[in-house]
C-alpha cells in the first residue's frame, strides 16, 4: 500500500481544532472519535517558558522604556515573530484514506504514533495544542507549538525564535527553496514515512511537492545531532579538566611556597641557637642586676599596695557619688513627671477654657437664634389666630347662607307663583300643558340647577375651610411645641452659662483671662501664618 504525505502550514485556529465551534465540513456525530493530545492555555505556556528569563532581562535594564511587562503581548503584537505556529499532517486523501473506512482507522493509528514521538524529536518546539480530527473527510493532525531557544545573547536568554529553534535541531537555511522550515517539514515527513512503514504503508512521492530528504539523509541528520551533543559533552569535560589542571597548579605552587618557608625556618632555628648562647652569657651578667631589681620590685610592691588601698577608698567614694547621682536622677525624674503632670493639667485647663468659651459663644449665638425664632413664632401665632377668626366668620356666614337657603326652599311650597293652577273649564290639556305646566316645570328646573350648583360650591368651600382649619390647628400645635423646645434650650443655655461663671470663679478670673489672651494671640499668629502661606506660599 502506498499513500502520499501532506505537511502544510495551518491557520492556527485553536477554537476550530478543539471543536469550540463546528464548521460546515465537520460531521459532529463522529467528533467523539477525535483524539485530543493536549490543550494548554498559551498565556500560561508563555509564563512557564519565559517568566524567569524575563525577570533576569528586566533586572539588567536601566531604562524603563526597555522593560517588558508582558512578553506574550510583546510577541503577539510584534512583527518579528509569530506568537505560535501550526502545522498539519495528513496521509493520503478522502478517496484512499477516508475517515469512515478501515484505511482511515489505520491513518489514525499512524498519526497517533507519529504525534507521540513529535515532542521528543523537537525539544525546541513546545506543543501546547494537538488534535487528530476524524470527523472530516480525511484524518489529519493539527499541531500548535511555540518555538524557543535558550542561551541567547540577544534580548531574553530564553526567547521565541522559529529560525533559531529549527537551527538548534540541525536545520540551517540554504537556498530559497531549502529554508529551515522546508527542511524541517521534509524531515518530519520522513519521520512519518518511517512510522507508516511499520504498518506496511509506503510513502508515495508523486514529485509534485518539494524534494524530500531520503532515509539516509534523515539518519545523517540524527547522527549529526548526536555528534553535536557529544561535542558539547566533550567541551564540558575539557573545561572540567582545565579547571582541575588549574587546581593542581595552584597546589604545586602552595607546596613550593611551603618548602621555601621550611628552609627559612631551619635557618632561623640555627640563628636562634647562636643567639641563645650569646643570651646565656648575657643572662649571667643580668642575674646580678636582677637581684637589685628584686629589691626595687619589693619596694614597688609596697607602693602598689598603698595605691590599691587608696584606689579602694576612691572606689568607695565613687560608689557613694554614683549612689547620690542615682538619687538625684530619681528626684529629677520625679520632678520631671510632676512638671509634666502640671503642664498636662495646665493644657487641660486651657483646653477646657477654650471649650467653655466656644460653648459660651455657641450658647449666646443659639440664644439669639432662639429669641429670633421665638419672636417669629409669636408673630406667626398672632397671624394664625387672625386667620382662625376669619375662618370662624366665614363659617358663620355659611351658616347664615344655609338658613337663607332653607327659607327660600319654604317659599317654593307656599307662594302662589310656584303653585300649579287649576285648569279652566274650557282649557284643553295641550293648551294647559304648553302655557301653564311646561313654563312652571322649566322654571323649577332652572331653579333646581341653580340651587344644586350653589350647594356644591358651598360644600366645596366647607371642605376647603375645614382643611384650612385642620392645617392651621396642626401648625399652631407645631409652633407651640417649637416654643416649648426653645424655652427648654434657653434654660439649658442659661445653666451652661452659669457653669462657665462657676469655672471662672473656681480657676480665678485672672488666670482664665491670661489663658484666653494666650489662646487669642496664638490664633492670631496662626491666622497670620495662614495668610502669609496663601500670599507667598505659591510663589
XYZ file of C-alpha atoms in Angstrom:
539
model
C 0.000 0.000 0.000
C 1.334 3.383 -0.978
C -0.012 6.691 0.261
C 1.000 10.334 -0.096
C 2.033 12.557 2.873
C 0.925 16.173 3.259
C 2.614 18.671 5.562
C 1.321 22.222 5.455
C 1.091 25.406 7.498
C -2.192 25.734 9.443
C -4.281 28.817 10.192
C -3.789 28.386 13.920
C -7.489 28.356 14.909
C -7.442 26.687 18.315
C -11.238 27.012 18.668
C -11.659 25.060 15.414
C -9.164 22.412 16.492
C -10.838 21.891 19.891
C -14.292 21.979 18.271
C -15.354 25.001 20.287
C -17.397 25.705 17.180
C -18.451 23.292 14.405
C -17.665 24.126 10.770
C -19.837 23.071 7.823
C -17.436 20.306 6.719
C -17.497 18.642 10.167
C -19.695 15.639 10.978
C -20.447 16.287 14.645
C -21.725 12.707 15.082
C -18.144 11.478 14.546
C -16.442 14.138 16.737
C -16.279 11.619 19.565
C -13.635 9.686 17.574
C -11.257 12.685 17.592
C -8.040 12.434 19.639
C -7.073 15.402 21.826
C -3.418 15.034 22.833
C -3.052 18.327 24.737
C -4.733 21.724 25.036
C -2.915 24.249 27.296
C -3.598 27.967 27.643
C -0.937 29.674 25.538
C -0.569 32.545 28.019
C 0.240 30.082 30.811
C 2.719 28.367 28.478
C 4.495 31.709 27.951
C 4.647 32.227 31.729
C 6.122 28.747 32.184
C 8.721 29.113 29.420
C 9.810 32.759 29.718
C 8.969 34.280 33.142
C 12.379 33.504 34.701
C 14.256 34.779 31.645
C 12.025 37.870 31.555
C 12.816 38.605 35.218
C 16.566 38.300 34.533
C 16.261 40.553 31.465
C 14.277 43.280 33.249
C 16.701 43.256 36.194
C 19.514 44.300 33.835
C 17.630 47.216 32.258
C 18.473 50.741 33.412
C 15.891 52.442 31.174
C 12.211 51.973 31.929
C 11.240 52.072 28.237
C 13.203 48.842 27.692
C 11.451 46.919 30.465
C 8.993 44.292 29.133
C 5.802 43.984 31.191
C 4.142 41.129 29.266
C 6.315 39.012 26.930
C 3.261 37.276 25.394
C 1.673 40.589 24.344
C 5.019 41.891 23.062
C 5.425 38.885 20.722
C 1.725 38.792 19.744
C 1.674 42.472 18.780
C 5.175 42.478 17.277
C 6.120 41.797 13.679
C 9.391 39.861 14.064
C 7.977 36.571 15.360
C 4.571 34.852 15.460
C 3.483 34.007 18.982
C 2.821 30.396 17.854
C 2.845 28.230 14.700
C 0.609 25.437 13.417
C 1.474 22.526 11.131
C -0.990 19.977 9.681
C -0.023 16.416 8.673
C -2.218 14.106 6.594
C -1.841 10.672 4.996
C -3.496 10.079 1.615
C -6.764 11.760 0.644
C -10.525 11.348 1.035
C -10.601 8.651 -1.683
C -7.896 6.275 -0.441
C -7.815 7.080 3.335
C -11.384 8.172 4.077
C -12.091 8.656 7.782
C -15.083 6.284 7.619
C -13.078 3.409 6.101
C -10.645 0.867 7.570
C -7.799 2.815 5.906
C -8.946 5.890 7.882
C -8.666 3.886 11.142
C -5.141 2.848 10.062
C -4.256 6.512 9.383
C -5.481 7.366 12.890
C -3.093 4.791 14.416
C -0.138 6.014 12.328
C -0.764 9.722 13.102
C -1.246 8.940 16.813
C 2.128 7.151 16.996
C 3.749 9.946 14.983
C 2.358 12.556 17.401
C 3.515 10.617 20.478
C 7.122 10.887 19.178
C 6.863 14.501 17.972
C 7.880 16.356 21.149
C 10.902 14.098 21.733
C 12.094 14.790 18.158
C 11.544 18.536 18.554
C 12.596 19.650 22.068
C 12.728 23.318 20.975
C 9.109 23.308 19.765
C 6.788 23.396 22.801
C 3.495 21.758 21.768
C 0.584 23.282 23.687
C -2.310 22.110 21.471
C -2.528 18.941 19.348
C -5.701 17.327 17.917
C -6.365 14.444 15.497
C -9.635 15.006 13.573
C -11.689 12.010 12.464
C -14.942 13.934 11.896
C -13.917 15.298 8.471
C -13.351 13.515 5.161
C -9.682 12.571 5.738
C -7.895 12.020 9.086
C -5.401 14.814 9.742
C -3.335 16.100 12.655
C -3.191 19.753 13.891
C -0.055 20.596 15.939
C 0.270 24.075 17.526
C 3.647 24.889 19.086
C 5.790 27.748 20.453
C 9.380 27.720 19.044
C 12.014 28.875 21.549
C 15.752 28.799 22.256
C 17.863 29.023 25.395
C 21.231 30.660 25.992
C 20.528 33.575 23.686
C 22.938 36.505 23.907
C 20.445 38.984 22.421
C 17.303 40.008 24.302
C 15.963 37.376 26.711
C 18.314 34.453 27.230
C 15.253 32.212 26.616
C 13.141 33.706 23.839
C 10.800 32.955 20.925
C 12.506 32.273 17.572
C 11.400 29.794 14.909
C 14.580 30.077 12.846
C 16.909 29.631 15.842
C 14.782 26.804 17.283
C 14.968 24.863 13.996
C 18.691 25.684 13.694
C 19.228 24.228 17.186
C 17.690 20.986 15.870
C 20.083 20.925 12.900
C 18.067 22.683 10.186
C 20.019 25.615 8.755
C 18.830 27.680 5.803
C 20.312 27.199 2.358
C 18.752 28.264 -0.907
C 15.347 29.897 -1.179
C 13.650 26.515 -1.542
C 15.679 24.854 1.226
C 14.716 27.093 4.134
C 14.817 25.911 7.726
C 11.034 25.371 7.657
C 11.109 23.348 4.394
C 13.993 21.226 5.656
C 12.141 20.590 8.930
C 8.861 19.718 7.152
C 10.769 17.292 4.913
C 12.389 15.667 7.963
C 9.008 15.334 9.719
C 7.523 13.760 6.575
C 10.429 11.312 6.592
C 9.715 10.518 10.268
C 6.035 9.980 9.385
C 7.078 7.731 6.481
C 9.130 5.591 8.881
C 6.055 5.167 11.132
C 3.983 4.255 8.046
C 6.490 1.552 7.078
C 5.926 -0.115 10.470
C 2.278 -0.554 9.443
C 3.123 -1.702 5.898
C 2.375 1.606 4.167
C 4.951 3.145 1.833
C 5.343 6.827 1.078
C 4.047 7.638 -2.397
C 6.064 10.617 -3.686
C 4.418 11.972 -6.840
C 7.033 14.661 -7.476
C 4.507 17.480 -7.213
C 5.932 18.708 -3.894
C 9.357 19.876 -2.849
C 12.209 17.410 -2.858
C 12.218 15.359 0.349
C 15.071 14.018 2.396
C 15.975 10.417 1.926
C 16.035 7.979 4.831
C 19.842 8.059 4.760
C 19.885 11.886 4.883
C 17.401 11.846 7.745
C 19.574 9.354 9.652
C 22.629 11.521 8.888
C 20.868 14.492 10.436
C 20.012 12.454 13.500
C 23.653 11.316 13.765
C 24.758 14.955 13.339
C 22.597 15.869 16.314
C 24.174 13.088 18.370
C 27.693 14.215 17.295
C 26.848 17.800 18.262
C 25.650 16.581 21.651
C 28.844 14.524 22.116
C 30.934 17.552 21.127
C 29.095 19.554 23.751
C 29.813 16.879 26.363
C 33.449 16.776 25.241
C 33.687 20.546 25.621
C 32.253 20.287 29.149
C 34.787 17.562 30.062
C 37.623 19.663 28.567
C 36.519 22.578 30.688
C 36.454 20.377 33.796
C 39.983 19.058 33.001
C 41.248 22.636 32.570
C 39.775 23.537 35.952
C 41.461 20.505 37.544
C 44.792 21.498 35.957
C 44.426 24.947 37.496
C 43.744 23.372 40.908
C 46.806 21.093 40.609
C 48.988 24.024 39.527
C 47.767 26.035 42.490
C 48.511 23.156 44.861
C 52.046 22.786 43.408
C 52.649 26.497 43.932
C 51.479 26.202 47.531
C 53.791 23.184 48.092
C 56.781 25.113 46.725
C 55.944 28.074 48.959
C 55.713 25.731 51.968
C 59.140 24.177 51.164
C 60.745 27.630 50.944
C 59.179 28.568 54.273
C 60.556 25.347 55.841
C 64.146 26.102 54.675
C 63.860 29.621 56.022
C 62.588 28.247 59.323
C 65.587 25.909 59.676
C 67.957 28.804 59.015
C 66.121 30.825 61.630
C 66.487 27.961 64.149
C 70.271 27.862 63.643
C 70.442 31.581 64.051
C 68.353 31.337 67.192
C 70.705 28.745 68.687
C 73.687 31.033 68.128
C 71.804 33.899 69.663
C 70.845 31.589 72.588
C 74.464 31.036 73.514
C 75.050 34.755 73.469
C 71.965 35.290 75.567
C 73.135 32.731 78.143
C 76.289 34.680 78.642
C 74.289 37.864 78.904
C 71.966 36.129 81.369
C 74.756 35.535 83.846
C 75.533 39.213 83.656
C 71.906 40.104 84.116
C 71.356 37.808 87.134
C 73.375 40.212 89.267
C 71.313 43.162 88.172
C 68.221 41.015 88.617
C 68.917 40.770 92.341
C 68.896 44.517 92.562
C 65.711 44.649 90.578
C 64.080 42.283 93.072
C 64.826 44.666 95.907
C 63.410 47.509 93.894
C 60.417 45.329 92.989
C 59.690 44.703 96.695
C 59.668 48.423 97.255
C 57.352 48.847 94.275
C 55.036 46.144 95.656
C 54.708 48.096 98.903
C 53.878 51.230 96.965
C 51.470 49.205 94.821
C 49.639 48.010 97.965
C 49.369 51.564 99.196
C 47.983 52.606 95.815
C 45.446 49.758 95.943
C 44.286 50.969 99.370
C 43.917 54.487 98.013
C 42.114 53.076 94.981
C 39.645 51.227 97.229
C 38.923 54.487 99.083
C 38.409 56.214 95.752
C 36.134 53.426 94.562
C 34.066 53.752 97.752
C 33.820 57.496 97.221
C 32.937 56.890 93.564
C 30.254 54.370 94.576
C 28.847 56.899 97.055
C 28.846 59.573 94.355
C 27.108 57.180 91.969
C 24.503 56.445 94.650
C 23.974 60.153 95.243
C 23.802 60.683 91.463
C 21.185 57.934 91.157
C 19.130 59.522 93.912
C 19.433 62.895 92.211
C 18.399 61.384 88.883
C 15.435 59.719 90.598
C 14.418 63.019 92.182
C 14.929 64.736 88.824
C 12.703 62.176 87.086
C 10.063 62.636 89.814
C 10.247 66.415 89.372
C 10.032 65.999 85.592
C 6.989 63.751 85.999
C 5.366 66.278 88.318
C 6.248 69.064 85.884
C 4.723 67.081 83.026
C 1.597 66.492 85.106
C 1.398 70.221 85.860
C 1.858 71.014 82.156
C -0.794 68.470 81.251
C -3.120 69.943 83.865
C -2.436 73.427 82.521
C -3.035 72.259 78.951
C -6.222 70.564 80.107
C -7.369 73.768 81.825
C -6.565 75.762 78.687
C -8.451 73.284 76.562
C -11.397 73.269 78.995
C -11.374 77.076 78.983
C -11.326 77.118 75.177
C -14.180 74.608 75.098
C -16.114 76.689 77.618
C -15.556 79.879 75.647
C -16.615 78.150 72.452
C -19.657 76.750 74.214
C -20.457 80.205 75.656
C -20.169 81.777 72.206
C -22.277 78.969 70.765
C -24.801 79.363 73.571
C -25.026 83.099 73.023
C -25.446 82.584 69.292
C -28.041 79.866 69.881
C -29.817 82.086 72.393
C -30.045 84.899 69.861
C -31.282 82.484 67.219
C -33.832 81.085 69.650
C -35.012 84.577 70.553
C -35.416 85.419 66.884
C -37.277 82.173 66.311
C -39.479 82.858 69.364
C -40.355 86.334 68.054
C -41.073 84.897 64.607
C -43.217 82.132 66.144
C -45.154 84.626 68.206
C -45.833 86.680 65.074
C -46.869 83.535 63.211
C -49.125 82.568 66.136
C -50.797 86.001 66.039
C -51.335 85.657 62.288
C -52.760 82.168 62.822
C -55.189 83.497 65.395
C -56.298 86.221 62.927
C -56.803 83.591 60.254
C -58.704 81.447 62.720
C -61.059 84.391 63.473
C -61.572 84.893 59.742
C -62.421 81.225 59.344
C -64.934 81.431 62.178
C -66.513 84.444 60.471
C -66.645 82.549 57.167
C -68.290 79.585 58.890
C -70.892 81.874 60.474
C -71.615 83.375 57.063
C -72.033 79.883 55.660
C -74.483 79.059 58.479
C -76.471 82.211 57.648
C -76.429 81.213 53.980
C -77.779 77.796 54.906
C -80.615 79.416 56.916
C -81.471 81.705 54.000
C -81.426 78.687 51.685
C -83.858 76.842 53.953
C -86.158 79.920 53.981
C -86.049 80.075 50.172
C -86.951 76.411 49.987
C -90.111 77.014 52.074
C -91.016 79.747 49.590
C -91.379 77.151 46.847
C -94.001 75.295 48.912
C -96.117 78.334 49.958
C -96.017 81.236 47.451
C -98.623 81.191 44.643
C -96.225 81.835 41.839
C -94.647 78.433 42.457
C -98.033 76.592 42.567
C -99.617 74.814 39.568
C -103.001 76.499 38.793
C -106.141 74.520 38.234
C -107.114 74.328 34.524
C -110.157 76.345 33.407
C -113.359 74.756 32.331
C -112.721 75.329 28.647
C -108.939 74.917 28.676
C -107.615 71.975 26.695
C -104.956 69.665 28.047
C -102.467 70.679 25.352
C -103.013 74.378 25.961
C -102.752 73.890 29.737
C -99.583 71.892 29.260
C -97.896 74.401 26.927
C -98.997 77.612 28.644
C -99.059 76.668 32.340
C -97.403 73.341 33.208
C -94.304 73.448 30.977
C -93.277 77.057 31.890
C -93.592 76.184 35.589
C -91.601 72.951 35.163
C -88.854 74.750 33.224
C -88.690 77.465 35.859
C -88.416 74.793 38.574
C -85.629 73.048 36.594
C -83.606 76.240 36.296
C -84.131 76.981 39.971
C -83.104 73.424 40.953
C -79.984 73.651 38.778
C -79.007 76.965 40.360
C -79.635 75.621 43.858
C -77.668 72.459 43.091
C -74.676 74.462 41.849
C -74.827 76.685 44.933
C -74.969 73.611 47.219
C -71.968 72.032 45.500
C -69.977 75.253 45.784
C -70.964 75.638 49.447
C -69.879 72.027 50.145
C -66.520 72.598 48.414
C -65.987 75.793 50.366
C -66.891 73.995 53.605
C -64.413 71.202 52.841
C -61.669 73.708 51.963
C -62.347 75.704 55.129
C -62.254 72.522 57.217
C -58.892 71.574 55.652
C -57.569 75.067 56.374
C -58.755 74.843 59.971
C -57.110 71.427 60.314
C -53.781 72.637 58.854
C -53.845 75.832 60.929
C -54.587 73.836 64.088
C -51.667 71.493 63.260
C -49.381 74.485 62.601
C -50.423 76.094 65.893
C -49.606 72.876 67.775
C -46.279 72.577 65.888
C -45.237 76.125 66.735
C -46.353 75.672 70.334
C -44.036 72.622 70.510
C -41.248 74.714 68.959
C -41.763 77.393 71.609
C -41.625 74.752 74.351
C -38.373 73.342 72.855
C -36.912 76.844 72.630
C -37.798 77.502 76.257
C -36.091 74.223 77.237
C -32.970 75.090 75.192
C -32.942 78.567 76.734
C -32.952 77.027 80.202
C -30.068 74.731 79.203
C -28.110 77.662 77.793
C -28.637 79.621 80.983
C -27.464 76.628 83.029
C -24.303 76.244 80.870
C -23.606 79.974 81.171
C -23.890 79.635 84.973
C -21.454 76.664 84.817
C -18.991 78.842 82.885
C -19.207 81.522 85.556
C -18.610 78.877 88.231
C -15.448 77.698 86.405
C -14.187 81.266 86.253
C -14.787 81.718 89.961
C -13.057 78.378 90.720
C -9.996 78.813 88.461
C -9.660 82.546 89.007
C -10.677 85.290 86.630
C -7.088 86.477 86.119
C -5.810 83.027 85.158
C -8.764 82.480 82.831
C -8.223 85.884 81.206
C -4.483 85.123 80.815
C -5.257 81.805 79.145
C -7.814 83.463 76.879
C -5.278 86.143 75.897
C -2.625 83.499 75.108
C -5.043 81.438 73.059
C -6.231 84.504 71.137
C -2.633 85.532 70.480
C -1.814 82.033 69.277
C -4.888 82.011 66.997
C -3.913 85.434 65.662
C -0.371 84.229 64.867
C -1.710 81.068 63.197
C -4.086 83.192 61.122
C -1.214 85.458 60.067
C 0.846 82.390 59.144
C -2.021 81.034 57.029
C -2.425 84.395 55.317
C 1.320 84.506 54.633
C 1.240 80.987 53.181
C -1.699 81.897 50.954
C 0.072 85.057 49.790
C 3.625 83.795 49.284
C 3.470 80.004 49.508
C 2.635 79.512 45.839
C 5.425 81.781 44.548
